[in-house]
Tab-separated table of N, CA and C in Angstrom:
chain	number	residue	atom	x	y	z
A	1	UNK	N	76.199	-28.510	-51.125
A	1	UNK	CA	76.802	-29.953	-51.804
A	1	UNK	C	76.794	-29.277	-53.325
A	2	UNK	N	77.605	-30.140	-53.308
A	2	UNK	CA	78.151	-29.557	-54.859
A	2	UNK	C	77.058	-29.549	-56.091
A	3	UNK	N	76.387	-28.907	-56.778
A	3	UNK	CA	75.241	-28.908	-57.662
A	3	UNK	C	75.658	-29.931	-58.733
A	4	UNK	N	76.716	-29.983	-58.812
A	4	UNK	CA	77.008	-30.657	-60.323
A	4	UNK	C	77.014	-31.828	-59.999
A	5	UNK	N	77.932	-32.706	-58.566
A	5	UNK	CA	77.744	-33.876	-58.701
A	5	UNK	C	76.327	-34.130	-58.478
A	6	UNK	N	75.931	-33.263	-57.508
A	6	UNK	CA	73.948	-33.661	-57.678
A	6	UNK	C	73.370	-33.765	-58.223
A	7	UNK	N	73.483	-32.972	-59.815
A	7	UNK	CA	73.041	-33.111	-61.120
A	7	UNK	C	73.473	-34.436	-61.601
A	8	UNK	N	74.814	-34.441	-61.890
A	8	UNK	CA	75.205	-36.042	-61.889
A	8	UNK	C	74.611	-37.217	-61.218
A	9	UNK	N	74.425	-37.344	-59.948
A	9	UNK	CA	73.554	-38.285	-59.570
A	9	UNK	C	72.245	-38.808	-60.024
A	10	UNK	N	71.272	-37.446	-60.142
A	10	UNK	CA	69.939	-37.794	-60.444
A	10	UNK	C	70.207	-38.201	-61.584
A	11	UNK	N	70.667	-37.846	-63.234
A	11	UNK	CA	70.094	-38.182	-63.834
A	11	UNK	C	71.069	-39.614	-63.977
A	12	UNK	N	72.040	-39.915	-63.020
A	12	UNK	CA	72.397	-41.879	-62.724
A	12	UNK	C	71.114	-42.206	-62.747
A	13	UNK	N	69.620	-41.868	-61.399
A	13	UNK	CA	69.097	-42.313	-60.742
A	13	UNK	C	67.886	-42.133	-61.958
A	14	UNK	N	67.793	-41.399	-62.947
A	14	UNK	CA	66.451	-41.503	-63.587
A	14	UNK	C	66.382	-42.402	-64.940
A	15	UNK	N	68.431	-42.633	-66.024
A	15	UNK	CA	68.176	-43.271	-66.214
A	15	UNK	C	69.719	-44.189	-66.457
A	16	UNK	N	69.323	-45.340	-65.081
A	16	UNK	CA	70.717	-46.034	-64.950
A	16	UNK	C	70.896	-47.331	-65.750
A	17	UNK	N	70.788	-47.477	-66.968
A	17	UNK	CA	71.176	-48.168	-67.402
A	17	UNK	C	71.719	-46.987	-68.784
A	18	UNK	N	71.485	-46.264	-68.892
A	18	UNK	CA	73.154	-45.158	-69.699
A	18	UNK	C	74.616	-45.353	-68.966
A	19	UNK	N	74.617	-46.356	-67.591
A	19	UNK	CA	75.320	-46.274	-66.678
A	19	UNK	C	76.509	-47.523	-67.110
A	20	UNK	N	75.517	-48.352	-67.521
A	20	UNK	CA	75.802	-49.617	-67.003
A	20	UNK	C	76.383	-50.309	-68.521
A	21	UNK	N	77.962	-51.430	-68.638
A	21	UNK	CA	78.555	-52.426	-68.794
A	21	UNK	C	77.799	-52.810	-70.317
A	22	UNK	N	77.474	-53.564	-71.103
A	22	UNK	CA	77.150	-54.519	-72.352
A	22	UNK	C	77.607	-55.590	-70.938
A	23	UNK	N	78.700	-55.974	-70.665
A	23	UNK	CA	79.012	-57.084	-70.192
A	23	UNK	C	78.245	-57.303	-69.284
A	24	UNK	N	77.993	-56.480	-68.142
A	24	UNK	CA	76.658	-56.192	-66.963
A	24	UNK	C	75.903	-56.621	-66.916
A	25	UNK	N	75.032	-56.498	-68.614
A	25	UNK	CA	74.012	-56.285	-68.664
A	25	UNK	C	73.988	-57.975	-69.523
A	26	UNK	N	75.156	-58.753	-70.366
A	26	UNK	CA	74.813	-59.629	-70.958
A	26	UNK	C	74.738	-60.902	-69.655
A	27	UNK	N	75.953	-61.022	-68.531
A	27	UNK	CA	75.680	-61.164	-67.061
A	27	UNK	C	74.606	-61.637	-67.247
A	28	UNK	N	73.463	-60.763	-66.611
A	28	UNK	CA	72.148	-61.045	-66.851
A	28	UNK	C	71.084	-62.391	-66.786
A	29	UNK	N	71.301	-62.125	-68.362
A	29	UNK	CA	71.004	-62.899	-69.707
A	29	UNK	C	71.171	-64.465	-68.954
A	30	UNK	N	70.639	-65.214	-69.992
A	30	UNK	CA	69.750	-66.261	-69.239
A	30	UNK	C	70.850	-67.536	-70.562
A	31	UNK	N	70.823	-66.315	-71.443
A	31	UNK	CA	71.345	-67.280	-72.596
A	31	UNK	C	72.868	-66.317	-73.146
A	32	UNK	N	73.594	-66.792	-74.559
A	32	UNK	CA	74.461	-66.006	-75.298
A	32	UNK	C	73.483	-64.658	-76.652
A	33	UNK	N	73.878	-63.968	-76.097
A	33	UNK	CA	73.534	-63.049	-77.037
A	33	UNK	C	74.748	-62.047	-77.573
A	34	UNK	N	74.793	-61.721	-78.990
A	34	UNK	CA	75.704	-61.150	-79.775
A	34	UNK	C	75.763	-59.574	-79.487
A	35	UNK	N	76.688	-58.989	-79.638
A	35	UNK	CA	76.918	-57.452	-79.425
A	35	UNK	C	75.971	-57.056	-80.057
A	36	UNK	N	75.743	-57.088	-80.739
A	36	UNK	CA	75.031	-55.636	-81.993
A	36	UNK	C	73.051	-56.017	-81.184
A	37	UNK	N	72.777	-57.308	-81.135
A	37	UNK	CA	71.777	-57.379	-80.090
A	37	UNK	C	71.557	-57.140	-78.406
A	38	UNK	N	72.384	-57.193	-77.912
A	38	UNK	CA	72.931	-57.036	-76.835
A	38	UNK	C	73.026	-54.858	-76.653
A	39	UNK	N	73.505	-54.692	-77.681
A	39	UNK	CA	73.541	-53.198	-77.796
A	39	UNK	C	72.298	-52.350	-77.802
A	40	UNK	N	71.570	-53.147	-79.136
A	40	UNK	CA	69.892	-53.001	-79.560
A	40	UNK	C	68.768	-52.228	-77.837
A	41	UNK	N	69.238	-54.581	-77.435
A	41	UNK	CA	68.420	-54.167	-76.192
A	41	UNK	C	68.398	-53.296	-75.142
A	42	UNK	N	69.847	-52.817	-75.424
A	42	UNK	CA	70.617	-51.840	-74.263
A	42	UNK	C	70.153	-50.715	-74.159
A	43	UNK	N	70.717	-50.264	-75.668
A	43	UNK	CA	69.550	-48.999	-76.270
A	43	UNK	C	67.958	-49.097	-76.158
A	44	UNK	N	67.302	-49.675	-76.294
A	44	UNK	CA	65.669	-49.608	-76.785
A	44	UNK	C	65.010	-49.066	-75.408
A	45	UNK	N	64.341	-48.145	-74.880
A	45	UNK	CA	63.247	-47.257	-74.587
A	45	UNK	C	62.102	-48.678	-74.000
A	46	UNK	N	61.556	-49.092	-74.762
A	46	UNK	CA	61.446	-50.084	-74.325
A	46	UNK	C	61.234	-50.952	-73.266
A	47	UNK	N	62.608	-51.854	-74.055
A	47	UNK	CA	62.949	-52.766	-72.291
A	47	UNK	C	63.641	-52.352	-71.312
A	48	UNK	N	63.730	-50.457	-70.694
A	48	UNK	CA	64.412	-49.908	-69.948
A	48	UNK	C	63.573	-50.996	-68.841
A	49	UNK	N	62.720	-50.572	-68.769
A	49	UNK	CA	61.812	-50.875	-67.205
A	49	UNK	C	61.755	-52.743	-66.940
A	50	UNK	N	62.074	-53.411	-68.013
A	50	UNK	CA	62.675	-54.348	-67.462
A	50	UNK	C	63.518	-55.185	-67.883
A	51	UNK	N	64.865	-54.382	-68.117
A	51	UNK	CA	66.120	-54.564	-67.714
A	51	UNK	C	66.475	-54.140	-66.744
A	52	UNK	N	66.145	-52.738	-65.908
A	52	UNK	CA	66.550	-52.381	-64.908
A	52	UNK	C	66.789	-53.633	-63.666
A	53	UNK	N	64.759	-54.062	-64.001
A	53	UNK	CA	64.426	-55.100	-62.956
A	53	UNK	C	65.405	-56.220	-62.810
A	54	UNK	N	65.896	-56.777	-64.426
A	54	UNK	CA	66.357	-57.880	-64.367
A	54	UNK	C	68.063	-57.717	-63.650
A	55	UNK	N	68.579	-56.684	-63.834
A	55	UNK	CA	69.865	-56.078	-62.838
A	55	UNK	C	69.624	-55.492	-61.343
A	56	UNK	N	68.631	-55.022	-61.148
A	56	UNK	CA	69.111	-55.667	-59.735
A	56	UNK	C	67.937	-56.400	-59.288
A	57	UNK	N	67.816	-57.001	-59.612
A	57	UNK	CA	67.608	-58.832	-59.267
A	57	UNK	C	68.509	-59.598	-59.287
A	58	UNK	N	69.174	-59.790	-60.975
A	58	UNK	CA	70.296	-60.490	-60.742
A	58	UNK	C	71.250	-59.879	-59.889
A	59	UNK	N	72.117	-58.463	-59.598
A	59	UNK	CA	72.974	-58.331	-59.354
A	59	UNK	C	72.567	-57.516	-57.397
A	60	UNK	N	71.343	-57.955	-56.601
A	60	UNK	CA	70.195	-57.650	-55.271
A	60	UNK	C	70.771	-56.441	-55.080
A	61	UNK	N	70.431	-55.106	-55.895
A	61	UNK	CA	70.299	-54.044	-55.858
A	61	UNK	C	69.631	-53.283	-55.667
A	62	UNK	N	68.709	-52.439	-54.811
A	62	UNK	CA	68.705	-51.277	-55.269
A	62	UNK	C	68.390	-50.400	-56.078
A	63	UNK	N	67.229	-50.349	-56.912
A	63	UNK	CA	67.161	-49.161	-57.872
A	63	UNK	C	67.565	-48.195	-57.251
A	64	UNK	N	68.174	-47.218	-57.905
A	64	UNK	CA	68.679	-45.971	-57.646
A	64	UNK	C	67.821	-45.244	-57.059
A	65	UNK	N	66.752	-44.722	-57.739
A	65	UNK	CA	65.658	-43.446	-57.886
A	65	UNK	C	65.442	-43.534	-56.016
A	66	UNK	N	65.380	-45.287	-55.268
A	66	UNK	CA	65.277	-45.087	-54.302
A	66	UNK	C	66.061	-44.823	-53.094
A	67	UNK	N	67.542	-44.538	-52.953
A	67	UNK	CA	68.430	-44.986	-52.980
A	67	UNK	C	67.970	-43.108	-51.918
A	68	UNK	N	69.002	-42.898	-51.227
A	68	UNK	CA	69.716	-41.288	-50.385
A	68	UNK	C	70.408	-40.913	-51.155
A	69	UNK	N	70.742	-39.628	-50.646
A	69	UNK	CA	71.476	-39.176	-51.752
A	69	UNK	C	72.715	-39.456	-51.158
A	70	UNK	N	73.974	-39.793	-51.350
A	70	UNK	CA	75.460	-39.896	-50.700
A	70	UNK	C	75.623	-38.903	-50.408
A	71	UNK	N	76.749	-39.403	-49.656
A	71	UNK	CA	77.377	-38.084	-48.831
A	71	UNK	C	78.347	-37.243	-50.478
A	72	UNK	N	78.478	-35.242	-49.830
A	72	UNK	CA	79.222	-35.708	-50.973
A	72	UNK	C	80.473	-35.496	-51.587
A	73	UNK	N	81.102	-36.155	-50.280
A	73	UNK	CA	82.617	-37.038	-50.552
A	73	UNK	C	82.865	-38.460	-51.545
A	74	UNK	N	81.435	-38.787	-50.998
A	74	UNK	CA	80.727	-40.324	-51.415
A	74	UNK	C	80.870	-39.984	-53.421
A	75	UNK	N	79.384	-38.851	-53.186
A	75	UNK	CA	79.336	-38.636	-54.755
A	75	UNK	C	80.928	-38.848	-55.734
A	76	UNK	N	81.861	-37.846	-55.226
A	76	UNK	CA	82.675	-37.534	-56.125
A	76	UNK	C	84.064	-38.823	-56.300
A	77	UNK	N	83.390	-40.048	-55.781
A	77	UNK	CA	84.049	-41.323	-56.437
A	77	UNK	C	82.806	-42.198	-57.098
A	78	UNK	N	82.238	-42.431	-56.352
A	78	UNK	CA	80.666	-42.879	-56.692
A	78	UNK	C	80.393	-42.679	-58.720
A	79	UNK	N	81.039	-41.112	-58.614
A	79	UNK	CA	80.361	-40.665	-60.181
A	79	UNK	C	81.574	-40.855	-61.428
A	80	UNK	N	83.352	-41.256	-60.447
A	80	UNK	CA	84.434	-41.733	-61.352
A	80	UNK	C	83.974	-41.687	-62.205
A	81	UNK	N	84.145	-41.802	-63.954
A	81	UNK	CA	84.165	-42.830	-64.973
A	81	UNK	C	84.699	-43.630	-64.395
A	82	UNK	N	84.341	-44.919	-65.537
A	82	UNK	CA	85.254	-46.434	-65.156
A	82	UNK	C	87.097	-46.460	-65.777
A	83	UNK	N	87.070	-45.595	-66.990
A	83	UNK	CA	88.494	-44.951	-66.897
A	83	UNK	C	89.365	-44.238	-65.407
A	84	UNK	N	88.765	-43.378	-64.862
A	84	UNK	CA	89.260	-42.438	-63.645
A	84	UNK	C	89.075	-43.443	-62.751
A	85	UNK	N	88.153	-44.183	-62.325
A	85	UNK	CA	87.751	-45.432	-61.231
A	85	UNK	C	89.012	-46.015	-61.556
A	86	UNK	N	89.626	-46.727	-62.627
A	86	UNK	CA	90.471	-47.795	-62.567
A	86	UNK	C	91.773	-46.863	-62.539
A	87	UNK	N	91.448	-46.180	-62.137
A	87	UNK	CA	93.165	-45.119	-61.529
A	87	UNK	C	93.305	-44.863	-60.086
A	88	UNK	N	91.922	-44.914	-59.361
A	88	UNK	CA	91.638	-44.111	-57.811
A	88	UNK	C	92.461	-45.165	-57.483
A	89	UNK	N	92.825	-46.428	-57.475
A	89	UNK	CA	93.808	-47.688	-56.411
A	89	UNK	C	95.354	-47.203	-56.415
A	90	UNK	N	95.284	-46.785	-58.058
A	90	UNK	CA	96.750	-46.359	-57.614
A	90	UNK	C	97.428	-44.783	-57.029
A	91	UNK	N	96.436	-44.606	-57.220
A	91	UNK	CA	96.389	-42.928	-56.419
A	91	UNK	C	96.182	-43.312	-54.829
A	92	UNK	N	95.519	-44.086	-54.785
A	92	UNK	CA	95.314	-44.323	-52.892
A	92	UNK	C	96.246	-45.012	-52.557
A	93	UNK	N	96.758	-45.797	-53.571
A	93	UNK	CA	98.361	-45.811	-52.418
A	93	UNK	C	99.576	-45.479	-52.839
A	94	UNK	N	100.089	-44.109	-54.114
A	94	UNK	CA	100.756	-43.345	-53.862
A	94	UNK	C	101.043	-42.326	-53.000
A	95	UNK	N	99.653	-41.889	-53.040
A	95	UNK	CA	99.331	-41.161	-51.399
A	95	UNK	C	100.109	-41.565	-50.056
A	96	UNK	N	99.428	-43.274	-50.289
A	96	UNK	CA	99.540	-44.101	-49.050
A	96	UNK	C	101.072	-43.826	-48.811
A	97	UNK	N	101.924	-44.117	-49.840
A	97	UNK	CA	103.713	-44.282	-49.590
A	97	UNK	C	104.592	-43.230	-50.596
A	98	UNK	N	103.493	-41.999	-49.899
A	98	UNK	CA	104.192	-41.161	-50.349
A	98	UNK	C	105.484	-40.550	-49.257
A	99	UNK	N	105.276	-40.915	-48.243
A	99	UNK	CA	106.590	-40.793	-47.518
A	99	UNK	C	108.084	-41.162	-48.277
A	100	UNK	N	107.645	-42.550	-48.601
A	100	UNK	CA	108.762	-42.850	-49.199
A	100	UNK	C	109.241	-42.783	-50.212
A	101	UNK	N	107.661	-41.880	-51.728
A	101	UNK	CA	108.362	-40.981	-52.346
A	101	UNK	C	109.955	-40.043	-52.338
A	102	UNK	N	109.136	-39.009	-51.193
A	102	UNK	CA	108.951	-37.929	-51.016
A	102	UNK	C	110.917	-37.662	-50.466
A	103	UNK	N	110.806	-39.086	-49.424
A	103	UNK	CA	112.049	-38.539	-48.486
A	103	UNK	C	113.608	-39.761	-49.948
A	104	UNK	N	112.832	-40.119	-51.318
A	104	UNK	CA	113.740	-40.616	-51.776
A	104	UNK	C	114.552	-39.306	-52.479
A	105	UNK	N	116.231	-39.073	-52.731
A	105	UNK	CA	116.943	-38.389	-53.363
A	105	UNK	C	117.434	-38.455	-53.892
A	106	UNK	N	117.964	-39.984	-54.471
A	106	UNK	CA	118.686	-40.143	-55.968
A	106	UNK	C	117.451	-39.824	-56.868
A	107	UNK	N	118.306	-38.844	-57.777
A	107	UNK	CA	117.885	-38.459	-59.059
A	107	UNK	C	117.376	-40.037	-60.029
A	108	UNK	N	117.747	-40.818	-60.552
A	108	UNK	CA	117.346	-42.435	-60.649
A	108	UNK	C	116.608	-42.304	-60.396
A	109	UNK	N	116.485	-42.566	-58.837
A	109	UNK	CA	115.215	-42.945	-58.379
A	109	UNK	C	114.157	-43.066	-58.590
A	110	UNK	N	114.023	-41.377	-58.847
A	110	UNK	CA	113.003	-40.287	-58.478
A	110	UNK	C	112.085	-40.879	-60.167
A	111	UNK	N	113.237	-40.432	-60.922
A	111	UNK	CA	113.008	-40.405	-62.498
A	111	UNK	C	112.206	-41.635	-62.502
A	112	UNK	N	112.874	-42.661	-62.182
A	112	UNK	CA	111.972	-44.248	-61.868
A	112	UNK	C	110.426	-44.374	-61.530
A	113	UNK	N	110.442	-43.377	-60.316
A	113	UNK	CA	108.971	-43.598	-59.758
A	113	UNK	C	108.561	-42.533	-60.249
A	114	UNK	N	108.505	-41.321	-61.469
A	114	UNK	CA	107.401	-40.560	-61.822
A	114	UNK	C	107.067	-41.378	-63.447
A	115	UNK	N	108.208	-42.197	-63.837
A	115	UNK	CA	108.250	-43.308	-64.910
A	115	UNK	C	106.967	-44.285	-65.305
A	116	UNK	N	107.248	-45.017	-64.292
A	116	UNK	CA	106.327	-45.950	-63.085
A	116	UNK	C	104.503	-45.696	-63.001
A	117	UNK	N	104.694	-44.468	-61.893
A	117	UNK	CA	103.370	-44.056	-61.958
A	117	UNK	C	103.006	-42.628	-62.628
A	118	UNK	N	103.815	-41.734	-62.940
A	118	UNK	CA	103.222	-41.394	-64.510
A	118	UNK	C	103.525	-39.929	-63.126
A	119	UNK	N	103.746	-38.836	-63.813
A	119	UNK	CA	103.535	-37.456	-62.960
A	119	UNK	C	102.102	-36.682	-62.163
A	120	UNK	N	101.647	-37.396	-62.830
A	120	UNK	CA	100.362	-36.975	-62.024
A	120	UNK	C	100.161	-37.135	-60.612
A	121	UNK	N	100.328	-38.650	-60.980
A	121	UNK	CA	100.458	-39.415	-60.011
A	121	UNK	C	101.178	-38.882	-58.372
A	122	UNK	N	102.497	-39.287	-59.521
A	122	UNK	CA	103.788	-38.420	-58.659
A	122	UNK	C	103.626	-37.510	-57.595
A	123	UNK	N	102.560	-36.600	-58.234
A	123	UNK	CA	102.906	-34.919	-58.229
A	123	UNK	C	101.877	-35.355	-56.885
A	124	UNK	N	100.611	-35.796	-57.106
A	124	UNK	CA	99.187	-35.992	-56.321
A	124	UNK	C	99.622	-36.023	-54.606
A	125	UNK	N	100.896	-37.551	-55.305
A	125	UNK	CA	101.262	-38.099	-53.706
A	125	UNK	C	102.260	-37.217	-53.045
A	126	UNK	N	102.842	-36.384	-53.620
A	126	UNK	CA	103.766	-35.639	-53.164
A	126	UNK	C	102.357	-34.700	-52.039
A	127	UNK	N	102.130	-33.909	-53.348
A	127	UNK	CA	101.297	-32.941	-52.185
A	127	UNK	C	100.660	-33.047	-51.173
A	128	UNK	N	99.852	-34.809	-51.443
A	128	UNK	CA	99.065	-34.873	-49.946
A	128	UNK	C	99.924	-36.341	-49.023
A	129	UNK	N	101.578	-36.450	-49.389
A	129	UNK	CA	102.101	-36.876	-48.266
A	129	UNK	C	101.732	-36.615	-47.462
A	130	UNK	N	101.298	-35.248	-46.072
A	130	UNK	CA	101.120	-35.471	-45.329
A	130	UNK	C	100.125	-36.640	-44.828
A	131	UNK	N	99.165	-36.740	-45.697
A	131	UNK	CA	98.273	-38.776	-45.661
A	131	UNK	C	99.203	-39.972	-45.417
A	132	UNK	N	100.256	-40.010	-45.914
A	132	UNK	CA	100.935	-40.949	-46.517
A	132	UNK	C	100.884	-41.947	-44.482
A	133	UNK	N	101.268	-42.882	-45.058
A	133	UNK	CA	100.889	-44.140	-44.032
A	133	UNK	C	101.930	-44.758	-43.752
A	134	UNK	N	103.000	-45.367	-45.072
A	134	UNK	CA	103.699	-46.681	-45.477
A	134	UNK	C	104.871	-45.408	-45.402
A	135	UNK	N	105.746	-45.780	-44.399
A	135	UNK	CA	107.203	-45.330	-44.922
A	135	UNK	C	108.489	-46.077	-45.028
A	136	UNK	N	108.901	-47.068	-46.107
A	136	UNK	CA	109.499	-48.417	-46.095
A	136	UNK	C	110.572	-47.792	-47.755
A	137	UNK	N	111.642	-47.964	-46.915
A	137	UNK	CA	112.203	-47.199	-47.247
A	137	UNK	C	113.795	-48.115	-48.456
A	138	UNK	N	113.833	-49.014	-47.834
A	138	UNK	CA	113.654	-50.468	-48.103
A	138	UNK	C	113.453	-50.697	-49.779
A	139	UNK	N	112.615	-50.397	-50.565
A	139	UNK	CA	111.951	-50.762	-51.164
A	139	UNK	C	112.910	-50.543	-52.616
A	140	UNK	N	113.049	-51.593	-53.967
A	140	UNK	CA	112.871	-51.030	-55.245
A	140	UNK	C	112.282	-50.656	-55.600
A	141	UNK	N	111.715	-49.634	-56.637
A	141	UNK	CA	111.003	-49.116	-57.657
A	141	UNK	C	109.363	-50.286	-58.000
A	142	UNK	N	110.457	-51.157	-58.342
A	142	UNK	CA	109.537	-52.010	-58.474
A	142	UNK	C	108.832	-52.741	-57.433
A	143	UNK	N	109.421	-52.549	-56.320
A	143	UNK	CA	108.899	-53.332	-55.104
A	143	UNK	C	107.644	-52.488	-54.852
A	144	UNK	N	108.032	-51.685	-54.461
A	144	UNK	CA	107.050	-50.210	-54.400
A	144	UNK	C	106.044	-49.578	-55.174
A	145	UNK	N	105.980	-50.050	-56.136
A	145	UNK	CA	105.015	-50.120	-57.260
A	145	UNK	C	103.652	-50.998	-56.808
A	146	UNK	N	104.319	-52.144	-56.829
A	146	UNK	CA	103.755	-53.413	-55.971
A	146	UNK	C	102.975	-53.264	-54.638
A	147	UNK	N	103.674	-52.483	-53.921
A	147	UNK	CA	102.959	-52.238	-52.749
A	147	UNK	C	102.140	-51.294	-52.738
A	148	UNK	N	102.532	-49.820	-53.682
A	148	UNK	CA	101.429	-49.567	-53.725
A	148	UNK	C	100.084	-49.666	-54.317
A	149	UNK	N	100.276	-50.611	-55.375
A	149	UNK	CA	99.236	-50.783	-56.524
A	149	UNK	C	98.136	-52.145	-55.148
A	150	UNK	N	98.969	-52.585	-54.095
A	150	UNK	CA	97.870	-53.863	-53.119
A	150	UNK	C	97.388	-52.515	-52.273
A	151	UNK	N	98.395	-52.169	-51.642
A	151	UNK	CA	97.789	-50.754	-50.422
A	151	UNK	C	97.062	-50.073	-51.075
A	152	UNK	N	96.985	-49.986	-52.697
A	152	UNK	CA	95.672	-48.750	-53.398
A	152	UNK	C	94.211	-49.828	-53.296
A	153	UNK	N	94.565	-50.722	-53.689
A	153	UNK	CA	93.716	-51.943	-54.047
A	153	UNK	C	93.098	-52.031	-52.768
A	154	UNK	N	93.844	-52.109	-51.224
A	154	UNK	CA	93.325	-52.445	-50.260
A	154	UNK	C	92.311	-51.015	-49.776
A	155	UNK	N	92.954	-50.445	-49.714
A	155	UNK	CA	92.332	-48.836	-49.829
A	155	UNK	C	90.607	-48.684	-49.943
A	156	UNK	N	90.657	-48.429	-51.339
A	156	UNK	CA	89.440	-49.030	-52.237
A	156	UNK	C	88.433	-49.665	-51.420
A	157	UNK	N	88.653	-51.458	-51.493
A	157	UNK	CA	87.746	-51.588	-50.792
A	157	UNK	C	87.630	-51.637	-50.008
A	158	UNK	N	88.197	-51.471	-48.682
A	158	UNK	CA	87.697	-50.497	-47.698
A	158	UNK	C	86.977	-49.728	-47.870
A	159	UNK	N	87.070	-48.851	-48.438
A	159	UNK	CA	86.187	-47.595	-48.864
A	159	UNK	C	84.402	-48.227	-49.274
A	160	UNK	N	84.607	-49.420	-50.324
A	160	UNK	CA	83.752	-49.725	-50.188
A	160	UNK	C	82.608	-50.378	-49.571
A	161	UNK	N	83.352	-50.848	-48.691
A	161	UNK	CA	82.464	-51.828	-47.567
A	161	UNK	C	82.369	-50.852	-46.855
A	162	UNK	N	82.796	-50.163	-46.940
A	162	UNK	CA	82.039	-48.485	-45.420
A	162	UNK	C	80.712	-48.655	-45.915
A	163	UNK	N	80.413	-48.258	-47.669
A	163	UNK	CA	79.564	-47.291	-47.445
A	163	UNK	C	77.971	-48.549	-47.472
A	164	UNK	N	76.996	-47.741	-47.106
A	164	UNK	CA	76.078	-48.221	-46.988
A	164	UNK	C	75.428	-49.263	-47.777
A	165	UNK	N	74.733	-50.652	-47.458
A	165	UNK	CA	74.982	-52.227	-48.163
A	165	UNK	C	73.775	-51.471	-49.666
A	166	UNK	N	72.841	-51.115	-49.410
A	166	UNK	CA	72.173	-50.702	-50.769
A	166	UNK	C	72.910	-49.969	-51.853
A	167	UNK	N	74.073	-49.110	-50.686
A	167	UNK	CA	74.637	-48.266	-52.752
A	167	UNK	C	75.604	-49.490	-52.846
């Protein structure tokens, strides 16, 4: 087991509020509260236990400290930053459609794929093209990008659905 991931999980379990977006906390409150007060409430150790109870009750969550340590491959995804997680669907979709990306030989179309996906995502997809599942060569770059985003979102949703309910 990767000790860095395990350490991150334990830090999350010990201080779950540190990883909660203020908009999620605001959703739990029964009245509107301005951003400054919400931030002060979020950062106050005095309210930590009550806020954790409020969050677990509102979202019907099990406290993280009571959960078993997830599998290492799940931890790698569960512990992604919000920014990195937001790119996950595009990465998954690009890998799924990597056969199409790798078979394209027209330079201007390959350049358009790189521009639309970004060099890192395009390169990652080609590196993992052995995992590709779709091969539709009749798409324009814009249509392929839509398919990549749609299928990537379906992939991430299927993965989330397959996780244990308490997680």
